[in-house]
Amino acid sequence: MSTIKDVAKEAGVSIATVSRVINKSPKASKAAIASVTEAMSKLGYRPNAAAKALVSQNTNTVGVLVGDVSDPFFGTLIKAIDAIANEHGKHTLIGNGHHDSKKEREAIELLINNRCDAFVIHSKALSDEELISYAREIKSMVLINRHIDEIADRCISLDNFKGSYLATQYLIRHGHKKIAYVSSNHDIEDVDERIQGYQAALQDNGIDLPDGYIDYGSPSSEGGEEAMTNLLTKSVQMTGVVCYNDNMAAGVLSVAHDNGIAVPEHLSVIGFDDVLIARYVYPRLTTVRYPIEMMAEKAINLALRLTNDEEIKPELLRFSPTVVRRDSVIKYAD
């Protein structure tokens, strides 16, 4: 395989001149460009991307850490980031953290070692202190779905408590009092905040329910099936179910159907996220909209501005959820 030294020898120029031609330096003469280009073609030489980056200090890549790229929620996030990256002539490198501190750390280190220009990080397992340390090291790192006071100007987040409160309140306003909650079993702040929102809405409306009205599963349709099955096995008397996300809600709908429980006639169900599946399950799912696409666009644009040392004006980076009304919730009458 030919090297930059071989190209320099073939073209009769210095290695520095070859580097200037490869990196399109204005200092490269027309004669040098012609001879180097001809030599690279003759030798079949392809410039090494890492070597180019060392000269230009720009790899034209954006690094993104997500929980699991197979999750539709993260697919939407990545698609939004990639679209903006492409507009700026950049490619996207993706790491999966799976809400595990070791995997998140390894993925971030890999993105750093690949000299990404900008970073959008969805980390749920690493401590605030470690993420603050990374932020000090990487001027263009932005956190998404995470708020840390010390680096608040680089955190794009959602009010998860409010979203779950709104979902529960929506069922209560439709006459429901026996409301179960299907939660993720992941040990992350989103889970705690959403359970707290559910419980606060019940308390504010004078509804007191046993702990058995909450059940857990993985944040997937299978996890929703598991939690809903557990609720039925415990003979929980419920007219409504608030779900951690839309995938779990799809699992709840499936178990309800299998057990002859008509939705929404005998059981109202509300999800969280408003991902694609919410529009195509039956009945179409009433849910809480998580504006992840808008948040992802905000995150990558901020990261790119930080990369270019642009002045950043103070702005609100905490988004507010809203209820999306469809067909899976109706008014309950005793």
Short mmCIF file of C-alpha atoms in Angstrom, two decimals:
data_model
loop_
_atom_site.label_atom_id
_atom_site.label_comp_id
_atom_site.label_asym_id
_atom_site.label_seq_id
_atom_site.Cartn_x
_atom_site.Cartn_y
_atom_site.Cartn_z
CA MET A 1 0.00 0.00 0.00
CA SER A 2 1.38 3.39 -1.00
CA THR A 3 2.24 5.98 1.63
CA ILE A 4 2.45 9.76 1.63
CA LYS A 5 6.24 9.36 1.33
CA ASP A 6 5.78 7.36 -1.87
CA VAL A 7 3.54 10.09 -3.30
CA ALA A 8 6.06 12.80 -2.41
CA LYS A 9 8.88 10.82 -4.07
CA GLU A 10 6.80 10.12 -7.21
CA ALA A 11 5.71 13.76 -7.52
CA GLY A 12 9.18 15.10 -6.72
CA VAL A 13 7.95 17.29 -3.88
CA SER A 14 8.18 17.33 -0.10
CA ILE A 15 5.79 15.51 2.25
CA ALA A 16 4.63 18.91 3.50
CA THR A 17 3.64 19.86 -0.04
CA VAL A 18 1.64 16.65 -0.43
CA SER A 19 -0.13 17.43 2.86
CA ARG A 20 -0.99 20.92 1.62
CA VAL A 21 -2.47 19.51 -1.57
CA ILE A 22 -4.47 16.83 0.26
CA ASN A 23 -5.89 19.41 2.68
CA LYS A 24 -6.60 21.91 -0.12
CA SER A 25 -4.33 24.55 1.35
CA PRO A 26 -4.31 27.87 -0.57
CA LYS A 27 -0.52 27.76 -0.26
CA ALA A 28 -0.34 24.81 -2.69
CA SER A 29 0.70 25.91 -6.18
CA LYS A 30 -1.10 24.77 -9.31
CA ALA A 31 1.99 22.86 -10.39
CA ALA A 32 2.19 21.05 -7.05
CA ILE A 33 -1.51 20.20 -7.16
CA ALA A 34 -1.13 18.75 -10.65
CA SER A 35 1.97 16.66 -9.89
CA VAL A 36 0.66 15.38 -6.53
CA THR A 37 -2.75 14.53 -7.96
CA GLU A 38 -1.13 12.62 -10.81
CA ALA A 39 1.17 10.75 -8.41
CA MET A 40 -1.73 9.76 -6.10
CA SER A 41 -3.69 8.50 -9.10
CA LYS A 42 -0.74 6.50 -10.42
CA LEU A 43 -0.01 4.93 -7.03
CA GLY A 44 -3.66 4.44 -6.05
CA TYR A 45 -3.10 6.45 -2.89
CA ARG A 46 -6.07 7.39 -0.68
CA PRO A 47 -5.45 10.07 1.97
CA ASN A 48 -5.93 8.78 5.49
CA ALA A 49 -8.87 10.54 7.14
CA ALA A 50 -7.19 10.64 10.53
CA ALA A 51 -4.03 12.12 9.01
CA LYS A 52 -6.07 14.79 7.27
CA ALA A 53 -7.80 15.60 10.53
CA LEU A 54 -4.47 16.11 12.31
CA VAL A 55 -3.60 18.80 9.78
CA SER A 56 -7.01 20.44 9.39
CA GLN A 57 -8.15 19.93 13.02
CA ASN A 58 -11.51 18.98 11.55
CA THR A 59 -12.83 15.46 10.99
CA ASN A 60 -16.26 16.51 9.71
CA THR A 61 -17.90 14.05 12.10
CA VAL A 62 -20.48 14.39 14.84
CA GLY A 63 -20.45 11.93 17.74
CA VAL A 64 -23.74 10.79 19.25
CA LEU A 65 -24.30 8.58 22.29
CA VAL A 66 -27.73 6.97 22.67
CA GLY A 67 -29.21 4.28 24.86
CA ASP A 68 -30.04 1.77 22.13
CA VAL A 69 -30.09 2.60 18.43
CA SER A 70 -32.78 -0.05 17.82
CA ASP A 71 -35.27 1.89 19.99
CA PRO A 72 -37.56 4.03 17.76
CA PHE A 73 -37.17 6.92 20.20
CA PHE A 74 -33.42 7.02 19.63
CA GLY A 75 -33.90 6.40 15.92
CA THR A 76 -35.87 9.65 15.75
CA LEU A 77 -33.16 11.43 17.74
CA ILE A 78 -30.37 10.20 15.47
CA LYS A 79 -32.30 10.99 12.28
CA ALA A 80 -32.80 14.59 13.39
CA ILE A 81 -29.14 15.01 14.33
CA ASP A 82 -27.91 13.39 11.12
CA ALA A 83 -30.04 15.70 8.98
CA ILE A 84 -28.52 18.79 10.57
CA ALA A 85 -25.02 17.27 10.44
CA ASN A 86 -25.42 16.62 6.71
CA GLU A 87 -26.43 20.24 6.15
CA HIS A 88 -23.06 21.18 7.62
CA GLY A 89 -21.17 18.61 5.56
CA LYS A 90 -20.61 16.26 8.47
CA HIS A 91 -21.15 12.54 9.06
CA THR A 92 -22.52 10.94 12.21
CA LEU A 93 -20.78 8.38 14.44
CA ILE A 94 -23.06 6.57 16.89
CA GLY A 95 -22.35 4.80 20.16
CA ASN A 96 -24.76 2.71 22.25
CA GLY A 97 -24.60 3.09 26.03
CA HIS A 98 -27.50 0.82 27.07
CA HIS A 99 -27.86 2.87 30.29
CA ASP A 100 -24.70 1.19 31.59
CA SER A 101 -21.91 3.35 33.00
CA LYS A 102 -19.07 1.22 31.60
CA LYS A 103 -20.59 1.09 28.11
CA GLU A 104 -21.43 4.80 28.13
CA ARG A 105 -17.88 5.67 29.17
CA GLU A 106 -16.35 3.40 26.51
CA ALA A 107 -18.59 4.87 23.82
CA ILE A 108 -17.74 8.45 24.76
CA GLU A 109 -14.01 7.64 24.82
CA LEU A 110 -14.32 6.05 21.39
CA LEU A 111 -16.02 9.15 20.00
CA ILE A 112 -13.31 11.33 21.55
CA ASN A 113 -10.56 9.15 20.07
CA ASN A 114 -12.22 9.51 16.67
CA ARG A 115 -11.77 13.28 17.07
CA CYS A 116 -15.42 14.15 16.47
CA ASP A 117 -16.06 17.85 15.94
CA ALA A 118 -19.24 17.95 18.03
CA PHE A 119 -20.88 15.65 20.58
CA VAL A 120 -24.52 15.02 21.54
CA ILE A 121 -24.58 12.75 24.57
CA HIS A 122 -27.59 10.86 25.97
CA SER A 123 -26.16 9.49 29.20
CA LYS A 124 -28.23 8.10 32.04
CA ALA A 125 -25.69 5.98 33.93
CA LEU A 126 -22.67 8.25 34.33
CA SER A 127 -22.54 10.54 37.34
CA ASP A 128 -23.01 14.30 37.13
CA GLU A 129 -19.36 14.72 38.16
CA GLU A 130 -18.04 12.55 35.33
CA LEU A 131 -20.19 14.28 32.73
CA ILE A 132 -19.09 17.69 34.03
CA SER A 133 -15.48 16.51 33.65
CA TYR A 134 -16.12 15.46 30.05
CA ALA A 135 -17.84 18.79 29.34
CA ARG A 136 -14.78 20.68 30.59
CA GLU A 137 -12.57 18.59 28.32
CA ILE A 138 -14.85 18.82 25.26
CA LYS A 139 -16.05 22.34 24.50
CA SER A 140 -18.61 21.10 21.95
CA MET A 141 -20.34 18.48 24.12
CA VAL A 142 -24.09 18.87 24.69
CA LEU A 143 -26.23 16.63 26.90
CA ILE A 144 -29.72 15.64 25.81
CA ASN A 145 -32.47 14.39 28.14
CA ARG A 146 -30.30 15.27 31.14
CA HIS A 147 -30.05 18.41 33.27
CA ILE A 148 -27.00 19.25 35.39
CA ASP A 149 -27.01 22.66 37.04
CA GLU A 150 -23.26 23.23 36.68
CA ILE A 151 -23.46 22.91 32.87
CA ALA A 152 -27.10 23.91 32.42
CA ASP A 153 -26.28 25.98 29.32
CA ARG A 154 -25.29 22.73 27.57
CA CYS A 155 -28.22 20.56 28.69
CA ILE A 156 -31.34 19.96 26.58
CA SER A 157 -33.99 18.31 28.75
CA LEU A 158 -37.69 17.55 29.17
CA ASP A 159 -39.92 17.96 32.21
CA ASN A 160 -40.66 14.26 32.73
CA PHE A 161 -42.52 14.91 35.98
CA LYS A 162 -44.91 17.26 34.23
CA GLY A 163 -45.47 14.83 31.35
CA SER A 164 -46.53 12.00 33.63
CA TYR A 165 -48.59 14.39 35.75
CA LEU A 166 -50.44 15.56 32.62
CA ALA A 167 -51.07 11.97 31.52
CA THR A 168 -52.53 10.99 34.89
CA GLN A 169 -54.51 14.21 35.17
CA TYR A 170 -55.95 13.56 31.71
CA LEU A 171 -57.37 10.22 32.87
CA ILE A 172 -58.67 11.76 36.10
CA ARG A 173 -60.48 14.47 34.16
CA HIS A 174 -62.11 11.71 32.15
CA GLY A 175 -63.58 10.32 35.34
CA HIS A 176 -60.96 7.68 36.17
CA LYS A 177 -59.87 7.07 39.76
CA LYS A 178 -58.51 3.51 39.67
CA ILE A 179 -55.45 4.25 37.58
CA ALA A 180 -52.53 1.83 37.34
CA TYR A 181 -49.02 2.74 36.26
CA VAL A 182 -46.81 0.61 34.00
CA SER A 183 -43.21 1.64 34.59
CA SER A 184 -39.78 0.91 33.16
CA ASN A 185 -37.54 -1.14 35.44
CA HIS A 186 -34.41 0.80 34.42
CA ASP A 187 -32.61 2.60 37.20
CA ILE A 188 -32.61 6.08 35.64
CA GLU A 189 -33.95 9.46 36.66
CA ASP A 190 -36.69 9.47 33.99
CA VAL A 191 -38.34 6.51 35.70
CA ASP A 192 -38.38 8.18 39.10
CA GLU A 193 -39.60 11.51 37.72
CA ARG A 194 -42.48 9.93 35.80
CA ILE A 195 -43.63 7.81 38.76
CA GLN A 196 -43.48 10.93 40.93
CA GLY A 197 -45.60 12.82 38.39
CA TYR A 198 -48.19 10.03 38.41
CA GLN A 199 -48.30 9.93 42.20
CA ALA A 200 -48.49 13.71 42.53
CA ALA A 201 -51.49 13.91 40.19
CA LEU A 202 -53.29 11.24 42.22
CA GLN A 203 -52.50 13.01 45.49
CA ASP A 204 -53.58 16.42 44.19
CA ASN A 205 -56.94 14.91 43.27
CA GLY A 206 -57.44 13.09 46.57
CA ILE A 207 -56.88 9.61 45.12
CA ASP A 208 -55.09 7.10 47.34
CA LEU A 209 -54.05 3.82 45.70
CA PRO A 210 -51.95 0.89 47.00
CA ASP A 211 -48.38 0.37 45.77
CA GLY A 212 -49.65 -2.65 43.85
CA TYR A 213 -51.11 -0.31 41.24
CA ILE A 214 -47.57 0.20 39.93
CA ASP A 215 -45.81 -2.60 38.06
CA TYR A 216 -42.55 -2.80 36.14
CA GLY A 217 -40.98 -4.22 33.00
CA SER A 218 -38.35 -3.38 30.41
CA PRO A 219 -39.21 -0.19 28.46
CA SER A 220 -40.41 -2.25 25.48
CA SER A 221 -43.64 -3.81 24.25
CA GLU A 222 -42.56 -7.06 25.92
CA GLY A 223 -42.01 -5.19 29.17
CA GLY A 224 -45.45 -3.64 28.86
CA GLU A 225 -46.95 -7.09 28.37
CA GLU A 226 -45.13 -8.36 31.46
CA ALA A 227 -46.24 -5.47 33.70
CA MET A 228 -49.83 -5.59 32.48
CA THR A 229 -49.98 -9.35 33.01
CA ASN A 230 -48.72 -8.82 36.55
CA LEU A 231 -51.41 -6.24 37.23
CA LEU A 232 -54.11 -8.62 36.03
CA THR A 233 -52.61 -11.49 38.02
CA LYS A 234 -52.76 -9.32 41.15
CA SER A 235 -56.44 -8.63 40.33
CA VAL A 236 -55.83 -4.88 40.35
CA GLN A 237 -59.15 -3.14 39.75
CA MET A 238 -58.32 -0.50 37.16
CA THR A 239 -60.18 1.59 34.62
CA GLY A 240 -57.11 3.39 33.31
CA VAL A 241 -53.38 2.79 32.80
CA VAL A 242 -50.62 5.35 32.49
CA CYS A 243 -47.56 3.94 30.69
CA TYR A 244 -43.88 4.87 30.90
CA ASN A 245 -43.65 5.00 27.11
CA ASP A 246 -45.57 4.11 23.95
CA ASN A 247 -43.82 0.78 23.47
CA MET A 248 -44.95 -0.39 26.89
CA ALA A 249 -48.43 0.93 26.10
CA ALA A 250 -48.48 -1.25 22.98
CA GLY A 251 -47.75 -4.26 25.20
CA VAL A 252 -50.58 -3.25 27.53
CA LEU A 253 -52.99 -3.04 24.60
CA SER A 254 -51.92 -6.50 23.44
CA VAL A 255 -52.52 -8.13 26.84
CA ALA A 256 -55.83 -6.32 27.22
CA HIS A 257 -56.97 -7.65 23.86
CA ASP A 258 -55.83 -11.20 24.69
CA ASN A 259 -57.85 -11.07 27.92
CA GLY A 260 -61.01 -9.73 26.35
CA ILE A 261 -60.66 -6.25 27.87
CA ALA A 262 -61.94 -3.71 25.37
CA VAL A 263 -59.88 -0.52 25.00
CA PRO A 264 -61.08 2.15 25.55
CA GLU A 265 -64.59 0.89 26.46
CA HIS A 266 -63.44 -0.96 29.60
CA LEU A 267 -59.88 0.30 30.00
CA SER A 268 -58.33 3.63 28.97
CA VAL A 269 -54.61 3.64 28.15
CA ILE A 270 -52.23 6.57 27.75
CA GLY A 271 -48.60 6.42 26.64
CA PHE A 272 -45.56 8.69 26.65
CA ASP A 273 -43.22 9.83 23.82
CA ASP A 274 -45.56 9.94 20.77
CA VAL A 275 -43.30 7.76 18.64
CA LEU A 276 -44.51 6.26 15.37
CA ILE A 277 -46.14 3.19 16.93
CA ALA A 278 -48.65 5.42 18.76
CA ARG A 279 -50.39 6.21 15.47
CA TYR A 280 -50.62 2.64 14.23
CA VAL A 281 -51.69 0.52 17.20
CA TYR A 282 -55.42 -0.09 17.68
CA PRO A 283 -56.96 1.94 19.04
CA ARG A 284 -54.69 4.83 18.10
CA LEU A 285 -52.83 5.76 21.26
CA THR A 286 -53.48 8.86 23.30
CA THR A 287 -50.05 9.83 24.58
CA VAL A 288 -47.74 12.53 25.88
CA ARG A 289 -45.62 14.10 23.20
CA TYR A 290 -41.89 14.07 23.85
CA PRO A 291 -40.52 16.58 21.30
CA ILE A 292 -37.35 14.57 20.78
CA GLU A 293 -36.87 15.66 17.17
CA MET A 294 -37.01 19.33 18.14
CA MET A 295 -34.75 18.71 21.12
CA ALA A 296 -32.22 16.79 19.01
CA GLU A 297 -32.11 19.62 16.47
CA LYS A 298 -31.56 22.11 19.28
CA ALA A 299 -28.77 19.93 20.73
CA ILE A 300 -26.81 19.47 17.51
CA ASN A 301 -27.13 23.12 16.50
CA LEU A 302 -25.83 24.15 19.92
CA ALA A 303 -22.95 21.66 19.71
CA LEU A 304 -21.95 22.97 16.27
CA ARG A 305 -22.05 26.57 17.47
CA LEU A 306 -19.82 25.62 20.39
CA THR A 307 -17.44 23.92 17.94
CA ASN A 308 -17.11 27.18 16.02
CA ASP A 309 -16.67 29.25 19.20
CA GLU A 310 -19.78 31.23 18.38
CA GLU A 311 -21.36 33.43 21.01
CA ILE A 312 -24.20 31.55 22.70
CA LYS A 313 -27.16 33.59 23.86
CA PRO A 314 -28.92 32.41 27.03
CA GLU A 315 -32.11 30.52 26.13
CA LEU A 316 -34.60 28.12 27.62
CA LEU A 317 -33.31 24.58 27.06
CA ARG A 318 -35.94 22.69 29.11
CA PHE A 319 -38.85 21.53 26.97
CA SER A 320 -42.43 21.01 28.07
CA PRO A 321 -44.53 17.92 27.15
CA THR A 322 -48.10 18.05 25.83
CA VAL A 323 -50.94 15.54 25.62
CA VAL A 324 -51.79 14.19 22.16
CA ARG A 325 -55.44 13.10 22.05
CA ARG A 326 -56.33 10.04 20.02
CA ASP A 327 -58.65 7.07 20.63
CA SER A 328 -57.42 5.04 23.60
CA VAL A 329 -59.02 7.16 26.34
CA ILE A 330 -62.73 7.83 26.91
CA LYS A 331 -64.77 9.23 29.78
CA TYR A 332 -65.46 6.72 32.51
CA ALA A 333 -68.91 6.50 33.99
CA ASP A 334 -69.66 4.50 37.18
#
